[in-house]
Amino acid sequence: MIRRAFSLLGLCLFSAQAMAAGYQITDSFGKHWFEAVPERVVVTDWTVLDNLLRLGIVPLGAPETALYRKLPNQPTLPTNVADIGLRVAPSPASIRALNPDLIIIGTGQKELARPLSRIAKVIYFKNFSDRYRTNGRKSRERWLQMASVFERSEQAEKSLQAMDQRLYALAQTVQGSGPVALIQAQDNKRLRLYGDNSLPGHALRQLGLEPALERAPQHWGETTIKFAAFATLDASANILLFAPETQHAQWRKKLATTPIKANVTLLPPLWPYGGTLSILQIAERIASSLR
């Protein structure tokens, strides 16, 4: 009986030691147990990549690296990150060759979990959905969840505090600016409006500003609008039109020949699909254009 008691005590001590050596994290699938902090990481999504780089972690591989450097390129992607193919269809062979101990997939990539799990442990962070209260709010949760994977929660919390302080300061500079419409030009004809469920729309609200045009929530928080929508806005409204600089002359000509009362500012393109800290970059651009 005594021997059995000692055996049970030994088993309990062993289990406690084993648990102390690991930790639990939560992703979009649920809870996962990690025995050690991952060191060889591959990501298949740019929003995940954004968060990872802002945590100071450089992955072994990421998708469409050349295109990333042309589009968001914030944060900057180190040159030693291997290209693993398309975001919609990353190459299992390229990923396997990197010998990762963790693969992180993102929005719209849930179906990749099963085949990639044959290579390494897979976790999943869904960052955008029309079912979230807003994608902006959800992005904070995902940022903290990502940080917990690499035991960098304290760093992540401090980053959020610093961002919130800066957002508050920026909000003081744009008080009384009037409602704002955030619009991205896909070309010189097609336009997208960023609503509350988009990261730009969330940044707008964080600055204490009201949207000049509103639409029902969408998966990415954006909807297609027509140029005629500009004419519905009065002189108190501000339109921030994000477009490639090669299109600015065309847009100026079009704006000059159309009776628009609102204030229109042409700006370089905006990247609206980053992680939570990218919200501050968007807010900085909004605030600077209104001052």
PDB file of C-alpha atoms in Angstrom:
ATOM      1  CA  MET A   1       0.000   0.000   0.000  1.00  0.00           C
ATOM      2  CA  ILE A   2       2.820   2.367   0.956  1.00  0.00           C
ATOM      3  CA  ARG A   3       4.725   1.415  -2.205  1.00  0.00           C
ATOM      4  CA  ARG A   4       1.633   2.181  -4.282  1.00  0.00           C
ATOM      5  CA  ALA A   5       1.240   5.554  -2.595  1.00  0.00           C
ATOM      6  CA  PHE A   6       4.857   6.439  -3.385  1.00  0.00           C
ATOM      7  CA  SER A   7       4.308   5.317  -6.983  1.00  0.00           C
ATOM      8  CA  LEU A   8       1.275   7.565  -7.334  1.00  0.00           C
ATOM      9  CA  LEU A   9       3.178  10.446  -5.738  1.00  0.00           C
ATOM     10  CA  GLY A  10       6.043   9.917  -8.159  1.00  0.00           C
ATOM     11  CA  LEU A  11       3.634   9.870 -11.103  1.00  0.00           C
ATOM     12  CA  CYS A  12       2.028  13.122  -9.936  1.00  0.00           C
ATOM     13  CA  LEU A  13       5.420  14.785  -9.538  1.00  0.00           C
ATOM     14  CA  PHE A  14       6.454  13.630 -13.023  1.00  0.00           C
ATOM     15  CA  SER A  15       3.212  14.966 -14.520  1.00  0.00           C
ATOM     16  CA  ALA A  16       3.647  18.296 -12.755  1.00  0.00           C
ATOM     17  CA  GLN A  17       7.207  18.588 -14.039  1.00  0.00           C
ATOM     18  CA  ALA A  18       6.090  17.704 -17.572  1.00  0.00           C
ATOM     19  CA  MET A  19       3.336  20.337 -17.465  1.00  0.00           C
ATOM     20  CA  ALA A  20       5.738  22.918 -16.066  1.00  0.00           C
ATOM     21  CA  ALA A  21       7.983  22.368 -19.068  1.00  0.00           C
ATOM     22  CA  GLY A  22       5.228  23.240 -21.537  1.00  0.00           C
ATOM     23  CA  TYR A  23       2.419  25.751 -22.042  1.00  0.00           C
ATOM     24  CA  GLN A  24      -0.996  26.094 -23.645  1.00  0.00           C
ATOM     25  CA  ILE A  25      -2.061  28.512 -26.373  1.00  0.00           C
ATOM     26  CA  THR A  26      -5.355  29.285 -28.135  1.00  0.00           C
ATOM     27  CA  ASP A  27      -5.896  29.764 -31.867  1.00  0.00           C
ATOM     28  CA  SER A  28      -8.970  29.753 -34.122  1.00  0.00           C
ATOM     29  CA  PHE A  29      -9.216  25.962 -33.824  1.00  0.00           C
ATOM     30  CA  GLY A  30      -9.046  25.928 -30.036  1.00  0.00           C
ATOM     31  CA  LYS A  31      -6.365  25.027 -27.507  1.00  0.00           C
ATOM     32  CA  HIS A  32      -2.937  23.552 -28.249  1.00  0.00           C
ATOM     33  CA  TRP A  33      -0.136  22.311 -26.013  1.00  0.00           C
ATOM     34  CA  PHE A  34       3.466  23.295 -26.713  1.00  0.00           C
ATOM     35  CA  GLU A  35       6.386  21.621 -25.009  1.00  0.00           C
ATOM     36  CA  ALA A  36       8.828  24.309 -26.158  1.00  0.00           C
ATOM     37  CA  VAL A  37       8.797  27.640 -27.993  1.00  0.00           C
ATOM     38  CA  PRO A  38       8.850  27.025 -31.779  1.00  0.00           C
ATOM     39  CA  GLU A  39      12.094  28.066 -33.450  1.00  0.00           C
ATOM     40  CA  ARG A  40      11.597  27.039 -37.082  1.00  0.00           C
ATOM     41  CA  VAL A  41       8.402  28.710 -38.289  1.00  0.00           C
ATOM     42  CA  VAL A  42       6.720  28.937 -41.693  1.00  0.00           C
ATOM     43  CA  VAL A  43       3.705  31.182 -42.398  1.00  0.00           C
ATOM     44  CA  THR A  44       1.280  30.959 -45.317  1.00  0.00           C
ATOM     45  CA  ASP A  45      -0.579  34.271 -44.807  1.00  0.00           C
ATOM     46  CA  TRP A  46       0.519  37.924 -44.927  1.00  0.00           C
ATOM     47  CA  THR A  47      -1.508  39.080 -41.903  1.00  0.00           C
ATOM     48  CA  VAL A  48       0.132  36.358 -39.849  1.00  0.00           C
ATOM     49  CA  LEU A  49       3.471  37.418 -41.333  1.00  0.00           C
ATOM     50  CA  ASP A  50       2.819  41.028 -40.279  1.00  0.00           C
ATOM     51  CA  ASN A  51       2.202  39.987 -36.672  1.00  0.00           C
ATOM     52  CA  LEU A  52       5.171  37.650 -36.603  1.00  0.00           C
ATOM     53  CA  LEU A  53       7.627  40.261 -37.875  1.00  0.00           C
ATOM     54  CA  ARG A  54       6.314  42.866 -35.430  1.00  0.00           C
ATOM     55  CA  LEU A  55       7.035  40.401 -32.638  1.00  0.00           C
ATOM     56  CA  GLY A  56      10.620  40.340 -33.859  1.00  0.00           C
ATOM     57  CA  ILE A  57      10.405  36.804 -35.243  1.00  0.00           C
ATOM     58  CA  VAL A  58      11.640  36.079 -38.762  1.00  0.00           C
ATOM     59  CA  PRO A  59      10.043  32.986 -40.348  1.00  0.00           C
ATOM     60  CA  LEU A  60      11.958  30.489 -42.447  1.00  0.00           C
ATOM     61  CA  GLY A  61       9.427  30.821 -45.249  1.00  0.00           C
ATOM     62  CA  ALA A  62       6.468  32.928 -46.374  1.00  0.00           C
ATOM     63  CA  PRO A  63       4.273  33.109 -49.502  1.00  0.00           C
ATOM     64  CA  GLU A  64       4.760  35.411 -52.509  1.00  0.00           C
ATOM     65  CA  THR A  65       7.713  37.228 -50.955  1.00  0.00           C
ATOM     66  CA  ALA A  66       8.464  39.353 -54.038  1.00  0.00           C
ATOM     67  CA  LEU A  67       4.870  40.600 -54.197  1.00  0.00           C
ATOM     68  CA  TYR A  68       4.844  41.275 -50.447  1.00  0.00           C
ATOM     69  CA  ARG A  69       7.840  43.579 -50.897  1.00  0.00           C
ATOM     70  CA  LYS A  70       5.921  45.503 -53.589  1.00  0.00           C
ATOM     71  CA  LEU A  71       2.589  45.810 -51.753  1.00  0.00           C
ATOM     72  CA  PRO A  72       2.574  46.133 -47.966  1.00  0.00           C
ATOM     73  CA  ASN A  73       6.297  45.661 -47.239  1.00  0.00           C
ATOM     74  CA  GLN A  74       5.505  46.820 -43.720  1.00  0.00           C
ATOM     75  CA  PRO A  75       7.129  45.442 -41.702  1.00  0.00           C
ATOM     76  CA  THR A  76      10.077  44.916 -44.033  1.00  0.00           C
ATOM     77  CA  LEU A  77      10.657  41.290 -44.972  1.00  0.00           C
ATOM     78  CA  PRO A  78      14.277  40.129 -44.532  1.00  0.00           C
ATOM     79  CA  THR A  79      15.944  38.816 -47.681  1.00  0.00           C
ATOM     80  CA  ASN A  80      16.710  35.411 -46.153  1.00  0.00           C
ATOM     81  CA  VAL A  81      13.018  34.404 -45.939  1.00  0.00           C
ATOM     82  CA  ALA A  82      12.329  31.644 -48.468  1.00  0.00           C
ATOM     83  CA  ASP A  83       9.386  31.878 -50.873  1.00  0.00           C
ATOM     84  CA  ILE A  84       6.955  28.962 -50.415  1.00  0.00           C
ATOM     85  CA  GLY A  85       4.656  29.731 -53.342  1.00  0.00           C
ATOM     86  CA  LEU A  86       1.179  31.231 -53.536  1.00  0.00           C
ATOM     87  CA  ARG A  87      -0.920  32.219 -50.546  1.00  0.00           C
ATOM     88  CA  VAL A  88      -3.861  30.288 -51.985  1.00  0.00           C
ATOM     89  CA  ALA A  89      -1.725  27.228 -52.703  1.00  0.00           C
ATOM     90  CA  PRO A  90       1.630  27.153 -50.885  1.00  0.00           C
ATOM     91  CA  SER A  91       4.048  24.439 -51.973  1.00  0.00           C
ATOM     92  CA  PRO A  92       4.189  21.502 -49.506  1.00  0.00           C
ATOM     93  CA  ALA A  93       7.554  20.487 -50.992  1.00  0.00           C
ATOM     94  CA  SER A  94       9.021  23.948 -50.388  1.00  0.00           C
ATOM     95  CA  ILE A  95       7.694  23.974 -46.837  1.00  0.00           C
ATOM     96  CA  ARG A  96       8.966  20.464 -46.107  1.00  0.00           C
ATOM     97  CA  ALA A  97      12.423  21.411 -47.341  1.00  0.00           C
ATOM     98  CA  LEU A  98      12.610  24.095 -44.631  1.00  0.00           C
ATOM     99  CA  ASN A  99      12.043  21.475 -41.918  1.00  0.00           C
ATOM    100  CA  PRO A 100       9.730  23.673 -39.777  1.00  0.00           C
ATOM    101  CA  ASP A 101       8.551  22.805 -36.293  1.00  0.00           C
ATOM    102  CA  LEU A 102       5.478  25.038 -36.712  1.00  0.00           C
ATOM    103  CA  ILE A 103       3.317  26.184 -39.639  1.00  0.00           C
ATOM    104  CA  ILE A 104       0.895  29.081 -39.125  1.00  0.00           C
ATOM    105  CA  ILE A 105      -2.026  29.487 -41.530  1.00  0.00           C
ATOM    106  CA  GLY A 106      -4.457  32.425 -41.781  1.00  0.00           C
ATOM    107  CA  THR A 107      -7.810  33.691 -43.044  1.00  0.00           C
ATOM    108  CA  GLY A 108      -9.311  31.557 -45.796  1.00  0.00           C
ATOM    109  CA  GLN A 109      -6.694  28.826 -45.373  1.00  0.00           C
ATOM    110  CA  LYS A 110      -8.427  26.476 -42.947  1.00  0.00           C
ATOM    111  CA  GLU A 111      -8.428  23.656 -45.495  1.00  0.00           C
ATOM    112  CA  LEU A 112      -4.606  23.725 -45.562  1.00  0.00           C
ATOM    113  CA  ALA A 113      -4.402  22.486 -41.981  1.00  0.00           C
ATOM    114  CA  ARG A 114      -4.838  18.782 -42.692  1.00  0.00           C
ATOM    115  CA  PRO A 115      -2.289  18.361 -45.539  1.00  0.00           C
ATOM    116  CA  LEU A 116       0.290  20.636 -43.888  1.00  0.00           C
ATOM    117  CA  SER A 117      -0.055  18.829 -40.559  1.00  0.00           C
ATOM    118  CA  ARG A 118       1.768  15.918 -42.223  1.00  0.00           C
ATOM    119  CA  ILE A 119       4.834  18.180 -42.304  1.00  0.00           C
ATOM    120  CA  ALA A 120       4.698  19.890 -38.899  1.00  0.00           C
ATOM    121  CA  LYS A 121       2.367  21.163 -36.191  1.00  0.00           C
ATOM    122  CA  VAL A 122      -0.196  23.618 -37.634  1.00  0.00           C
ATOM    123  CA  ILE A 123      -2.024  26.460 -35.907  1.00  0.00           C
ATOM    124  CA  TYR A 124      -4.631  28.745 -37.457  1.00  0.00           C
ATOM    125  CA  PHE A 125      -5.478  32.430 -36.965  1.00  0.00           C
ATOM    126  CA  LYS A 126      -8.596  33.681 -38.718  1.00  0.00           C
ATOM    127  CA  ASN A 127      -8.232  37.464 -38.723  1.00  0.00           C
ATOM    128  CA  PHE A 128     -11.117  38.622 -40.925  1.00  0.00           C
ATOM    129  CA  SER A 129     -14.816  37.735 -40.849  1.00  0.00           C
ATOM    130  CA  ASP A 130     -18.179  39.475 -41.111  1.00  0.00           C
ATOM    131  CA  ARG A 131     -19.166  37.549 -37.969  1.00  0.00           C
ATOM    132  CA  TYR A 132     -16.707  39.385 -35.768  1.00  0.00           C
ATOM    133  CA  ARG A 133     -17.876  42.452 -33.880  1.00  0.00           C
ATOM    134  CA  THR A 134     -15.235  44.191 -35.964  1.00  0.00           C
ATOM    135  CA  ASN A 135     -12.061  42.874 -37.544  1.00  0.00           C
ATOM    136  CA  GLY A 136     -10.194  45.657 -35.752  1.00  0.00           C
ATOM    137  CA  ARG A 137     -11.217  44.405 -32.313  1.00  0.00           C
ATOM    138  CA  LYS A 138     -10.513  40.810 -33.267  1.00  0.00           C
ATOM    139  CA  SER A 139      -7.035  41.767 -34.488  1.00  0.00           C
ATOM    140  CA  ARG A 140      -6.021  42.677 -30.923  1.00  0.00           C
ATOM    141  CA  GLU A 141      -7.079  39.265 -29.678  1.00  0.00           C
ATOM    142  CA  ARG A 142      -5.191  37.529 -32.482  1.00  0.00           C
ATOM    143  CA  TRP A 143      -2.073  39.611 -31.762  1.00  0.00           C
ATOM    144  CA  LEU A 144      -2.050  38.469 -28.135  1.00  0.00           C
ATOM    145  CA  GLN A 145      -2.758  34.868 -29.100  1.00  0.00           C
ATOM    146  CA  MET A 146       0.139  34.922 -31.559  1.00  0.00           C
ATOM    147  CA  ALA A 147       2.439  36.414 -28.936  1.00  0.00           C
ATOM    148  CA  SER A 148       1.551  33.654 -26.475  1.00  0.00           C
ATOM    149  CA  VAL A 149       2.782  31.034 -28.956  1.00  0.00           C
ATOM    150  CA  PHE A 150       6.271  32.511 -28.673  1.00  0.00           C
ATOM    151  CA  GLU A 151       5.951  33.484 -24.982  1.00  0.00           C
ATOM    152  CA  ARG A 152       6.097  37.182 -25.829  1.00  0.00           C
ATOM    153  CA  SER A 153       2.832  38.234 -24.208  1.00  0.00           C
ATOM    154  CA  GLU A 154       4.417  40.987 -22.114  1.00  0.00           C
ATOM    155  CA  GLN A 155       6.011  42.505 -25.216  1.00  0.00           C
ATOM    156  CA  ALA A 156       2.677  42.327 -27.063  1.00  0.00           C
ATOM    157  CA  GLU A 157       0.768  43.993 -24.221  1.00  0.00           C
ATOM    158  CA  LYS A 158       3.283  46.844 -24.078  1.00  0.00           C
ATOM    159  CA  SER A 159       2.955  47.317 -27.835  1.00  0.00           C
ATOM    160  CA  LEU A 160      -0.822  47.663 -27.515  1.00  0.00           C
ATOM    161  CA  GLN A 161      -0.456  50.162 -24.678  1.00  0.00           C
ATOM    162  CA  ALA A 162       1.967  52.254 -26.722  1.00  0.00           C
ATOM    163  CA  MET A 163      -0.358  52.128 -29.739  1.00  0.00           C
ATOM    164  CA  ASP A 164      -3.381  53.168 -27.663  1.00  0.00           C
ATOM    165  CA  GLN A 165      -1.488  56.112 -26.199  1.00  0.00           C
ATOM    166  CA  ARG A 166      -0.437  57.273 -29.644  1.00  0.00           C
ATOM    167  CA  LEU A 167      -3.962  56.851 -31.031  1.00  0.00           C
ATOM    168  CA  TYR A 168      -5.302  58.989 -28.208  1.00  0.00           C
ATOM    169  CA  ALA A 169      -2.747  61.696 -28.978  1.00  0.00           C
ATOM    170  CA  LEU A 170      -3.599  61.601 -32.685  1.00  0.00           C
ATOM    171  CA  ALA A 171      -7.307  61.849 -31.905  1.00  0.00           C
ATOM    172  CA  GLN A 172      -6.706  65.202 -30.223  1.00  0.00           C
ATOM    173  CA  THR A 173      -5.199  66.574 -33.435  1.00  0.00           C
ATOM    174  CA  VAL A 174      -8.192  65.772 -35.652  1.00  0.00           C
ATOM    175  CA  GLN A 175     -11.069  66.883 -33.450  1.00  0.00           C
ATOM    176  CA  GLY A 176     -13.683  68.776 -35.426  1.00  0.00           C
ATOM    177  CA  SER A 177     -12.504  67.407 -38.769  1.00  0.00           C
ATOM    178  CA  GLY A 178     -15.968  66.291 -39.824  1.00  0.00           C
ATOM    179  CA  PRO A 179     -16.981  62.889 -41.227  1.00  0.00           C
ATOM    180  CA  VAL A 180     -14.478  60.977 -43.340  1.00  0.00           C
ATOM    181  CA  ALA A 181     -14.877  58.530 -46.244  1.00  0.00           C
ATOM    182  CA  LEU A 182     -11.936  56.186 -46.749  1.00  0.00           C
ATOM    183  CA  ILE A 183     -11.854  55.038 -50.376  1.00  0.00           C
ATOM    184  CA  GLN A 184      -9.328  52.966 -52.276  1.00  0.00           C
ATOM    185  CA  ALA A 185      -9.102  53.095 -56.065  1.00  0.00           C
ATOM    186  CA  GLN A 186      -8.575  49.711 -57.657  1.00  0.00           C
ATOM    187  CA  ASP A 187      -8.060  51.484 -60.969  1.00  0.00           C
ATOM    188  CA  ASN A 188      -9.310  54.771 -62.447  1.00  0.00           C
ATOM    189  CA  LYS A 189     -12.897  53.500 -62.411  1.00  0.00           C
ATOM    190  CA  ARG A 190     -13.450  50.982 -59.598  1.00  0.00           C
ATOM    191  CA  LEU A 191     -13.590  52.149 -55.978  1.00  0.00           C
ATOM    192  CA  ARG A 192     -13.727  50.406 -52.599  1.00  0.00           C
ATOM    193  CA  LEU A 193     -15.167  51.986 -49.469  1.00  0.00           C
ATOM    194  CA  TYR A 194     -13.672  50.945 -46.133  1.00  0.00           C
ATOM    195  CA  GLY A 195     -16.375  50.464 -43.503  1.00  0.00           C
ATOM    196  CA  ASP A 196     -16.348  49.823 -39.757  1.00  0.00           C
ATOM    197  CA  ASN A 197     -15.383  46.160 -40.183  1.00  0.00           C
ATOM    198  CA  SER A 198     -12.186  47.078 -42.045  1.00  0.00           C
ATOM    199  CA  LEU A 199      -8.931  47.968 -40.328  1.00  0.00           C
ATOM    200  CA  PRO A 200      -8.997  51.490 -41.867  1.00  0.00           C
ATOM    201  CA  GLY A 201     -12.571  51.926 -40.623  1.00  0.00           C
ATOM    202  CA  HIS A 202     -11.498  50.801 -37.162  1.00  0.00           C
ATOM    203  CA  ALA A 203      -8.599  53.264 -37.228  1.00  0.00           C
ATOM    204  CA  LEU A 204     -11.063  56.020 -38.146  1.00  0.00           C
ATOM    205  CA  ARG A 205     -13.217  55.224 -35.113  1.00  0.00           C
ATOM    206  CA  GLN A 206     -10.149  55.084 -32.853  1.00  0.00           C
ATOM    207  CA  LEU A 207      -9.424  58.648 -33.909  1.00  0.00           C
ATOM    208  CA  GLY A 208     -12.904  59.647 -32.775  1.00  0.00           C
ATOM    209  CA  LEU A 209     -14.058  60.338 -36.340  1.00  0.00           C
ATOM    210  CA  GLU A 210     -17.352  59.413 -37.984  1.00  0.00           C
ATOM    211  CA  PRO A 211     -17.616  57.687 -41.372  1.00  0.00           C
ATOM    212  CA  ALA A 212     -19.114  59.873 -44.095  1.00  0.00           C
ATOM    213  CA  LEU A 213     -20.492  56.855 -45.959  1.00  0.00           C
ATOM    214  CA  GLU A 214     -21.700  53.649 -44.315  1.00  0.00           C
ATOM    215  CA  ARG A 215     -22.442  50.177 -45.647  1.00  0.00           C
ATOM    216  CA  ALA A 216     -23.416  46.824 -44.106  1.00  0.00           C
ATOM    217  CA  PRO A 217     -20.494  44.823 -42.602  1.00  0.00           C
ATOM    218  CA  GLN A 218     -18.538  42.697 -45.067  1.00  0.00           C
ATOM    219  CA  HIS A 219     -15.948  39.930 -44.612  1.00  0.00           C
ATOM    220  CA  TRP A 220     -12.991  42.263 -45.227  1.00  0.00           C
ATOM    221  CA  GLY A 221     -14.942  45.358 -44.223  1.00  0.00           C
ATOM    222  CA  GLU A 222     -14.980  46.881 -47.693  1.00  0.00           C
ATOM    223  CA  THR A 223     -17.601  47.375 -50.397  1.00  0.00           C
ATOM    224  CA  THR A 224     -17.540  48.529 -54.007  1.00  0.00           C
ATOM    225  CA  ILE A 225     -19.012  51.979 -54.562  1.00  0.00           C
ATOM    226  CA  LYS A 226     -19.646  54.216 -57.545  1.00  0.00           C
ATOM    227  CA  PHE A 227     -18.030  57.587 -58.143  1.00  0.00           C
ATOM    228  CA  ALA A 228     -21.498  59.153 -57.955  1.00  0.00           C
ATOM    229  CA  ALA A 229     -21.524  58.441 -54.203  1.00  0.00           C
ATOM    230  CA  PHE A 230     -19.134  61.385 -53.761  1.00  0.00           C
ATOM    231  CA  ALA A 231     -21.853  63.776 -54.885  1.00  0.00           C
ATOM    232  CA  THR A 232     -24.067  62.810 -51.932  1.00  0.00           C
ATOM    233  CA  LEU A 233     -21.594  64.268 -49.409  1.00  0.00           C
ATOM    234  CA  ASP A 234     -21.767  67.873 -48.234  1.00  0.00           C
ATOM    235  CA  ALA A 235     -18.964  70.362 -47.637  1.00  0.00           C
ATOM    236  CA  SER A 236     -18.342  69.161 -44.062  1.00  0.00           C
ATOM    237  CA  ALA A 237     -17.189  65.748 -45.282  1.00  0.00           C
ATOM    238  CA  ASN A 238     -13.667  64.629 -46.126  1.00  0.00           C
ATOM    239  CA  ILE A 239     -12.856  62.060 -48.792  1.00  0.00           C
ATOM    240  CA  LEU A 240      -9.469  60.380 -48.530  1.00  0.00           C
ATOM    241  CA  LEU A 241      -8.903  58.727 -51.894  1.00  0.00           C
ATOM    242  CA  PHE A 242      -6.046  56.235 -51.872  1.00  0.00           C
ATOM    243  CA  ALA A 243      -4.729  55.532 -55.373  1.00  0.00           C
ATOM    244  CA  PRO A 244      -1.443  54.782 -57.161  1.00  0.00           C
ATOM    245  CA  GLU A 245       0.370  58.027 -57.858  1.00  0.00           C
ATOM    246  CA  THR A 246       0.294  57.209 -61.582  1.00  0.00           C
ATOM    247  CA  GLN A 247      -3.510  57.608 -61.386  1.00  0.00           C
ATOM    248  CA  HIS A 248      -3.559  60.901 -59.459  1.00  0.00           C
ATOM    249  CA  ALA A 249      -3.608  63.097 -62.564  1.00  0.00           C
ATOM    250  CA  GLN A 250      -6.581  61.160 -63.955  1.00  0.00           C
ATOM    251  CA  TRP A 251      -8.447  61.443 -60.670  1.00  0.00           C
ATOM    252  CA  ARG A 252      -7.762  65.175 -60.390  1.00  0.00           C
ATOM    253  CA  LYS A 253      -9.186  65.657 -63.887  1.00  0.00           C
ATOM    254  CA  LYS A 254     -12.245  63.590 -63.039  1.00  0.00           C
ATOM    255  CA  LEU A 255     -12.797  65.438 -59.755  1.00  0.00           C
ATOM    256  CA  ALA A 256     -12.470  68.814 -61.491  1.00  0.00           C
ATOM    257  CA  THR A 257     -15.248  67.994 -63.956  1.00  0.00           C
ATOM    258  CA  THR A 258     -17.675  66.633 -61.345  1.00  0.00           C
ATOM    259  CA  PRO A 259     -19.571  68.824 -58.858  1.00  0.00           C
ATOM    260  CA  ILE A 260     -18.331  67.523 -55.485  1.00  0.00           C
ATOM    261  CA  LYS A 261     -18.822  69.566 -52.318  1.00  0.00           C
ATOM    262  CA  ALA A 262     -16.730  67.383 -49.997  1.00  0.00           C
ATOM    263  CA  ASN A 263     -13.005  67.943 -49.453  1.00  0.00           C
ATOM    264  CA  VAL A 264     -11.025  65.375 -51.460  1.00  0.00           C
ATOM    265  CA  THR A 265      -7.413  64.435 -50.688  1.00  0.00           C
ATOM    266  CA  LEU A 266      -5.472  62.111 -52.990  1.00  0.00           C
ATOM    267  CA  LEU A 267      -3.048  59.776 -51.230  1.00  0.00           C
ATOM    268  CA  PRO A 268      -0.822  56.793 -52.134  1.00  0.00           C
ATOM    269  CA  PRO A 269      -2.414  53.311 -51.771  1.00  0.00           C
ATOM    270  CA  LEU A 270      -3.303  51.928 -48.366  1.00  0.00           C
ATOM    271  CA  TRP A 271      -2.669  48.351 -47.218  1.00  0.00           C
ATOM    272  CA  PRO A 272      -5.741  47.318 -45.178  1.00  0.00           C
ATOM    273  CA  TYR A 273      -4.973  43.655 -44.363  1.00  0.00           C
ATOM    274  CA  GLY A 274      -2.184  43.845 -41.796  1.00  0.00           C
ATOM    275  CA  GLY A 275      -2.069  42.863 -38.140  1.00  0.00           C
ATOM    276  CA  THR A 276      -3.315  44.956 -35.245  1.00  0.00           C
ATOM    277  CA  LEU A 277      -0.267  47.238 -35.029  1.00  0.00           C
ATOM    278  CA  SER A 278      -0.798  48.258 -38.654  1.00  0.00           C
ATOM    279  CA  ILE A 279      -3.897  50.119 -37.425  1.00  0.00           C
ATOM    280  CA  LEU A 280      -1.609  52.776 -35.971  1.00  0.00           C
ATOM    281  CA  GLN A 281       0.144  53.242 -39.321  1.00  0.00           C
ATOM    282  CA  ILE A 282      -3.243  53.715 -40.986  1.00  0.00           C
ATOM    283  CA  ALA A 283      -4.343  56.156 -38.276  1.00  0.00           C
ATOM    284  CA  GLU A 284      -1.141  58.175 -38.718  1.00  0.00           C
ATOM    285  CA  ARG A 285      -1.892  58.552 -42.424  1.00  0.00           C
ATOM    286  CA  ILE A 286      -5.500  59.557 -41.807  1.00  0.00           C
ATOM    287  CA  ALA A 287      -4.549  62.104 -39.160  1.00  0.00           C
ATOM    288  CA  SER A 288      -1.732  63.655 -41.182  1.00  0.00           C
ATOM    289  CA  SER A 289      -4.028  64.155 -44.187  1.00  0.00           C
ATOM    290  CA  LEU A 290      -6.638  65.962 -42.069  1.00  0.00           C
ATOM    291  CA  ARG A 291      -4.326  68.367 -40.244  1.00  0.00           C
TER     292      ARG A 291
END
